[in-house]
Coordinates of C-alpha atoms in Angstrom, one line a residue:
M1398 CA 0.0 0.1 0.0
P1399 CA 1.5 3.2 -1.0
A1400 CA 2.3 5.8 1.5
Q1401 CA 0.0 8.8 1.8
G1402 CA 1.8 11.9 0.9
K1403 CA 1.3 15.4 -0.4
H1404 CA 1.1 14.4 -3.9
R1405 CA -2.0 12.4 -3.6
R1406 CA -4.7 13.9 -5.7
S1407 CA -7.9 14.4 -4.1
P1408 CA -10.9 12.6 -5.5
S1409 CA -12.8 15.9 -6.2
T1410 CA -10.0 17.5 -8.2
S1411 CA -11.6 16.1 -11.7
L1412 CA -15.0 17.7 -10.7
R1413 CA -13.5 20.9 -9.8
R1414 CA -11.4 20.9 -13.1
G1415 CA -14.7 20.3 -15.0
L1416 CA -16.4 23.0 -13.1
A1417 CA -13.5 25.3 -13.6
A1418 CA -13.7 24.6 -17.2
V1419 CA -17.4 25.6 -17.1
T1420 CA -16.6 28.9 -15.5
T1421 CA -13.6 29.9 -17.7
G1422 CA -15.9 29.9 -20.9
G1423 CA -15.9 26.2 -22.0
A1424 CA -19.7 26.1 -21.5
V1425 CA -20.4 24.7 -25.0
L1426 CA -18.0 21.8 -24.5
A1427 CA -19.2 20.7 -21.1
L1428 CA -22.9 21.2 -21.8
P1429 CA -24.8 18.1 -23.2
V1430 CA -25.4 17.8 -26.8
I1431 CA -29.1 17.7 -26.6
G1432 CA -29.0 21.0 -24.8
A1433 CA -26.7 22.5 -27.6
T1434 CA -29.3 21.5 -30.5
S1435 CA -32.4 22.7 -28.9
A1436 CA -32.4 25.5 -26.2
F1437 CA -29.0 26.8 -27.1
A1438 CA -28.9 26.6 -30.8
A1439 CA -27.9 29.9 -32.6
P1440 CA -30.7 31.3 -34.7
A1441 CA -30.3 31.0 -38.6
P1442 CA -29.3 34.5 -39.9
T1443 CA -32.2 36.1 -41.4
A1444 CA -32.1 37.7 -44.9
A1445 CA -31.7 41.6 -44.6
P1446 CA -35.2 43.1 -45.3
Q1447 CA -35.3 44.4 -48.9
Q1448 CA -36.3 48.1 -49.5
S1449 CA -39.6 48.1 -51.3
V1450 CA -39.3 49.6 -54.7
A1451 CA -42.4 51.1 -56.4
P1452 CA -42.9 49.3 -59.8
A1453 CA -42.2 51.5 -62.8
A1454 CA -45.0 53.2 -64.2
V1455 CA -46.4 51.3 -67.3
A1456 CA -48.2 53.1 -70.0
P1457 CA -51.8 51.4 -70.4
A1458 CA -52.3 50.0 -73.8
N1459 CA -54.9 52.4 -74.7
F1460 CA -53.9 56.1 -73.9
V1461 CA -54.8 59.6 -75.0
A1462 CA -52.2 60.5 -77.6
K1463 CA -52.2 64.2 -76.6
A1464 CA -54.2 66.1 -74.2
A1465 CA -56.3 68.4 -76.4
P1466 CA -56.7 72.0 -75.4
A1467 CA -60.1 73.5 -76.1
Q1468 CA -58.5 75.5 -79.2
H1469 CA -55.2 75.2 -81.0
S1470 CA -53.6 78.3 -82.5
V1471 CA -52.3 77.5 -86.2
A1472 CA -48.7 77.9 -86.6
A1473 CA -46.9 78.5 -89.9
G1474 CA -46.7 75.3 -92.2
E1475 CA -49.4 73.3 -90.4
T1476 CA -52.2 71.7 -92.2
L1477 CA -55.6 70.4 -91.0
S1478 CA -54.4 66.8 -91.7
K1479 CA -51.3 67.5 -89.4
I1480 CA -53.3 69.2 -86.5
A1481 CA -55.9 66.3 -86.7
R1482 CA -53.3 63.7 -86.4
E1483 CA -51.3 65.4 -83.7
Y1484 CA -54.5 65.5 -81.4
S1485 CA -56.1 62.3 -82.7
V1486 CA -59.3 64.2 -83.5
S1487 CA -62.2 61.9 -84.1
G1488 CA -63.4 62.2 -87.7
G1489 CA -60.0 63.3 -89.0
W1490 CA -59.4 66.7 -90.7
E1491 CA -62.8 66.5 -92.4
K1492 CA -64.5 66.8 -89.0
L1493 CA -61.8 69.4 -87.9
Y1494 CA -62.6 71.5 -91.0
E1495 CA -66.5 71.1 -90.5
G1496 CA -66.3 72.5 -87.1
N1497 CA -64.2 75.4 -88.2
R1498 CA -65.5 76.2 -91.6
K1499 CA -66.6 79.7 -90.6
I1500 CA -63.0 80.8 -89.7
I1501 CA -61.3 78.9 -92.3
G1502 CA -63.3 79.7 -95.4
S1503 CA -64.1 77.6 -98.4
N1504 CA -60.7 76.2 -98.9
P1505 CA -59.7 73.6 -96.2
D1506 CA -55.9 73.6 -97.6
L1507 CA -55.6 77.3 -96.9
I1508 CA -55.4 78.0 -93.0
H1509 CA -53.7 81.1 -91.9
P1510 CA -51.2 81.2 -89.0
G1511 CA -52.5 82.7 -85.9
I1512 CA -56.2 81.7 -86.3
K1513 CA -57.9 79.5 -83.5
L1514 CA -59.2 76.1 -84.4
T1515 CA -61.8 74.3 -82.0
L1516 CA -60.6 71.0 -81.7
G1517 CA -63.8 69.2 -80.7
T1518 CA -63.6 65.5 -79.7
V1519 CA -60.2 64.0 -79.3
A1520 CA -60.4 60.1 -79.9
E1521 CA -58.1 57.8 -77.6
A1522 CA -55.1 56.5 -79.6
S1523 CA -55.6 52.8 -79.3
S1524 CA -52.5 50.7 -80.1
G1525 CA -54.6 48.1 -81.4
G1526 CA -57.0 50.2 -83.4
T1527 CA -57.6 49.2 -86.8
A1528 CA -56.6 52.7 -88.4
D1529 CA -53.4 52.5 -86.4
K1530 CA -52.8 49.1 -87.6
A1531 CA -53.5 49.9 -91.1
A1532 CA -51.1 53.0 -91.0
K1533 CA -48.3 50.9 -89.3
A1534 CA -48.8 48.1 -91.9
S1535 CA -48.9 50.5 -94.9
P1536 CA -47.5 53.8 -94.2
S1537 CA -47.2 54.5 -98.0
A1538 CA -50.9 53.8 -98.2
A1539 CA -51.7 56.3 -95.6
R1540 CA -49.6 58.9 -97.2
G1541 CA -51.2 58.0 -100.6
A1542 CA -54.8 58.7 -99.1
E1543 CA -53.6 62.1 -97.6
A1544 CA -52.1 63.0 -101.0
D1545 CA -55.4 62.0 -102.7
R1546 CA -57.5 64.2 -100.3
A1547 CA -55.0 67.2 -100.9
D1548 CA -55.1 66.4 -104.6
R1549 CA -58.9 66.4 -104.7
S1550 CA -59.0 69.8 -102.7
E1551 CA -56.6 71.3 -105.2
R1552 CA -59.0 70.0 -108.2
I1553 CA -62.0 71.5 -106.6
D1554 CA -60.2 74.7 -106.0
A1555 CA -58.6 74.7 -109.6
A1556 CA -62.0 74.2 -111.0
P1557 CA -62.6 77.1 -113.6
V1558 CA -65.4 79.2 -112.5
A1559 CA -67.9 79.4 -115.3
K1560 CA -67.8 82.9 -116.6
T1561 CA -70.6 84.6 -118.5
A1562 CA -69.8 84.9 -122.3
P1563 CA -69.3 88.5 -123.4
A1564 CA -72.2 89.7 -125.3
A1565 CA -71.3 89.2 -129.1
E1566 CA -70.3 92.2 -130.7
K1567 CA -72.5 93.7 -133.2
A1568 CA -71.4 92.8 -136.7
V1569 CA -70.3 95.9 -138.7
T1570 CA -72.0 96.4 -142.0
Y1571 CA -70.9 98.4 -144.8
T1572 CA -73.0 100.0 -147.7
N1573 CA -72.5 98.7 -151.1
D1574 CA -71.3 102.1 -152.5
L1575 CA -68.0 104.3 -152.7
D1576 CA -68.4 105.2 -149.0
G1577 CA -68.9 101.8 -147.6
W1578 CA -66.0 100.3 -149.9
I1579 CA -63.6 103.0 -148.7
K1580 CA -64.6 102.4 -144.8
E1581 CA -64.3 98.6 -145.3
S1582 CA -60.9 99.0 -146.9
L1583 CA -59.9 101.2 -144.0
A1584 CA -60.9 98.8 -141.3
I1585 CA -58.9 95.8 -143.3
M1586 CA -56.0 98.2 -143.7
A1587 CA -55.9 99.1 -139.9
E1588 CA -55.8 95.2 -139.2
Q1589 CA -52.7 94.9 -141.5
G1590 CA -51.0 98.0 -140.5
I1591 CA -51.3 99.6 -143.8
P1592 CA -51.6 103.4 -143.8
G1593 CA -54.0 105.6 -145.4
T1594 CA -56.9 107.9 -144.7
Y1595 CA -60.5 108.2 -146.2
E1596 CA -59.7 111.5 -147.7
G1597 CA -56.3 110.2 -149.5
I1598 CA -58.3 107.1 -151.0
H1599 CA -61.3 109.1 -152.1
R1600 CA -59.1 111.7 -153.7
N1601 CA -57.0 109.1 -155.9
I1602 CA -60.3 107.1 -156.7
M1603 CA -62.0 110.1 -158.1
R1604 CA -59.0 111.0 -160.1
E1605 CA -58.4 107.5 -161.5
S1606 CA -62.0 106.0 -162.0
S1607 CA -64.5 108.7 -160.9
G1608 CA -65.7 106.0 -158.5
N1609 CA -66.6 103.3 -161.1
P1610 CA -65.4 99.8 -159.9
A1611 CA -65.6 98.4 -163.3
A1612 CA -63.5 101.1 -165.0
I1613 CA -60.6 99.8 -167.2
N1614 CA -57.9 101.6 -169.2
N1615 CA -57.4 99.9 -172.7
W1616 CA -55.2 102.7 -174.3
D1617 CA -52.2 103.5 -172.2
S1618 CA -48.8 101.7 -172.2
N1619 CA -49.9 99.0 -169.6
A1620 CA -52.8 98.1 -172.1
V1621 CA -50.5 97.9 -174.9
K1622 CA -48.4 95.3 -172.9
G1623 CA -51.6 93.4 -172.2
T1624 CA -51.8 94.5 -168.6
P1625 CA -54.4 97.1 -168.7
S1626 CA -55.2 99.1 -165.4
K1627 CA -58.5 98.1 -163.7
G1628 CA -60.9 99.0 -160.9
L1629 CA -61.4 102.0 -158.5
L1630 CA -57.6 102.7 -158.3
Q1631 CA -56.6 101.4 -161.7
V1632 CA -54.3 98.7 -160.5
I1633 CA -52.7 96.2 -163.2
D1634 CA -53.0 92.3 -162.6
P1635 CA -49.5 91.8 -161.7
T1636 CA -49.3 94.8 -159.2
F1637 CA -52.6 93.5 -157.6
Q1638 CA -51.2 90.1 -157.2
A1639 CA -48.0 91.1 -155.8
Y1640 CA -49.8 93.3 -153.1
H1641 CA -53.0 91.5 -152.6
V1642 CA -54.2 91.6 -149.0
P1643 CA -55.2 88.3 -147.5
G1644 CA -58.8 87.9 -146.4
T1645 CA -60.0 89.9 -149.5
S1646 CA -61.3 89.0 -153.1
T1647 CA -58.8 87.7 -155.6
D1648 CA -60.8 89.4 -158.3
S1649 CA -59.0 92.8 -159.2
Y1650 CA -62.3 94.5 -160.0
D1651 CA -63.8 93.8 -156.4
P1652 CA -63.9 97.3 -154.9
V1653 CA -62.5 96.4 -151.5
A1654 CA -59.8 94.1 -152.9
N1655 CA -58.8 96.8 -155.4
I1656 CA -58.5 99.7 -152.7
T1657 CA -56.6 97.6 -150.0
A1658 CA -54.2 96.2 -152.8
A1659 CA -53.6 99.7 -154.3
C1660 CA -52.9 101.4 -150.9
N1661 CA -50.7 98.4 -149.9
Y1662 CA -48.5 99.2 -153.1
A1663 CA -48.6 102.9 -152.5
A1664 CA -47.5 102.5 -149.0
D1665 CA -44.6 100.2 -150.2
R1666 CA -43.6 102.7 -153.1
Y1667 CA -44.6 106.2 -151.5
G1668 CA -45.2 105.5 -147.8
S1669 CA -48.8 105.9 -148.0
I1670 CA -51.7 106.4 -150.5
D1671 CA -52.1 110.0 -148.9
N1672 CA -48.7 110.8 -150.7
V1673 CA -50.1 110.1 -154.1
F1674 CA -51.3 113.0 -156.2
G1675 CA -51.0 111.8 -159.8
A1676 CA -50.2 108.7 -161.8
Y1677 CA -48.5 106.1 -159.7

């Protein structure tokens, strides 16, 4: 039997060491397992609360394209079609024109900057509307329809206004005598730019034929050559043909044709029949 000494450990030393372990922070190691998994289990970390974010505003499928004011002040370069599209006016430019005809006038294509247009009903712009789909599917067709309306308006505006036909001018008649023949010849000469006066013509006629349209000279040198002088102003056929005035008779004995041809020759040779005072 070993001798008792100061180095013998007391039976309670182990317990005290265990208790000391408990008091020095080793509680988790000294406690039973069942206690560690139930009453003393650390709670699971909870996710940090997320800040609530308001959802982004989403435009509804159907929305008003543009809030329409009661009136629209026309700017330079605008048209009824453009304004109707901009405000989605129900009935289009025709309805807009109908409601503002008094201020626009008879021509829907002519709107002056600064006038106030009443817009009327503004239709909701539906993204699924038939007209919208048609415009998206075929923008060229939409432009074509607009151009057709503009062209139709232009045709209406450009349509000639029937004018009252002017009263027919009273036909001028001339007497079938020397006075009438001279006056008719002077009217033709004025149209052709041939100079001459009533007095100059009358004076030479009285000297040459005494006013007889059938007069003929069968004894002078011209007659000897086979070209006798004929008519009121005694014109030979070659001269008559060379100075014949279009629109008159080709018969050298015709009074009006004879006078105008003779005056045309005198204008070319002497400047005017008024300058002739003898044989010419």
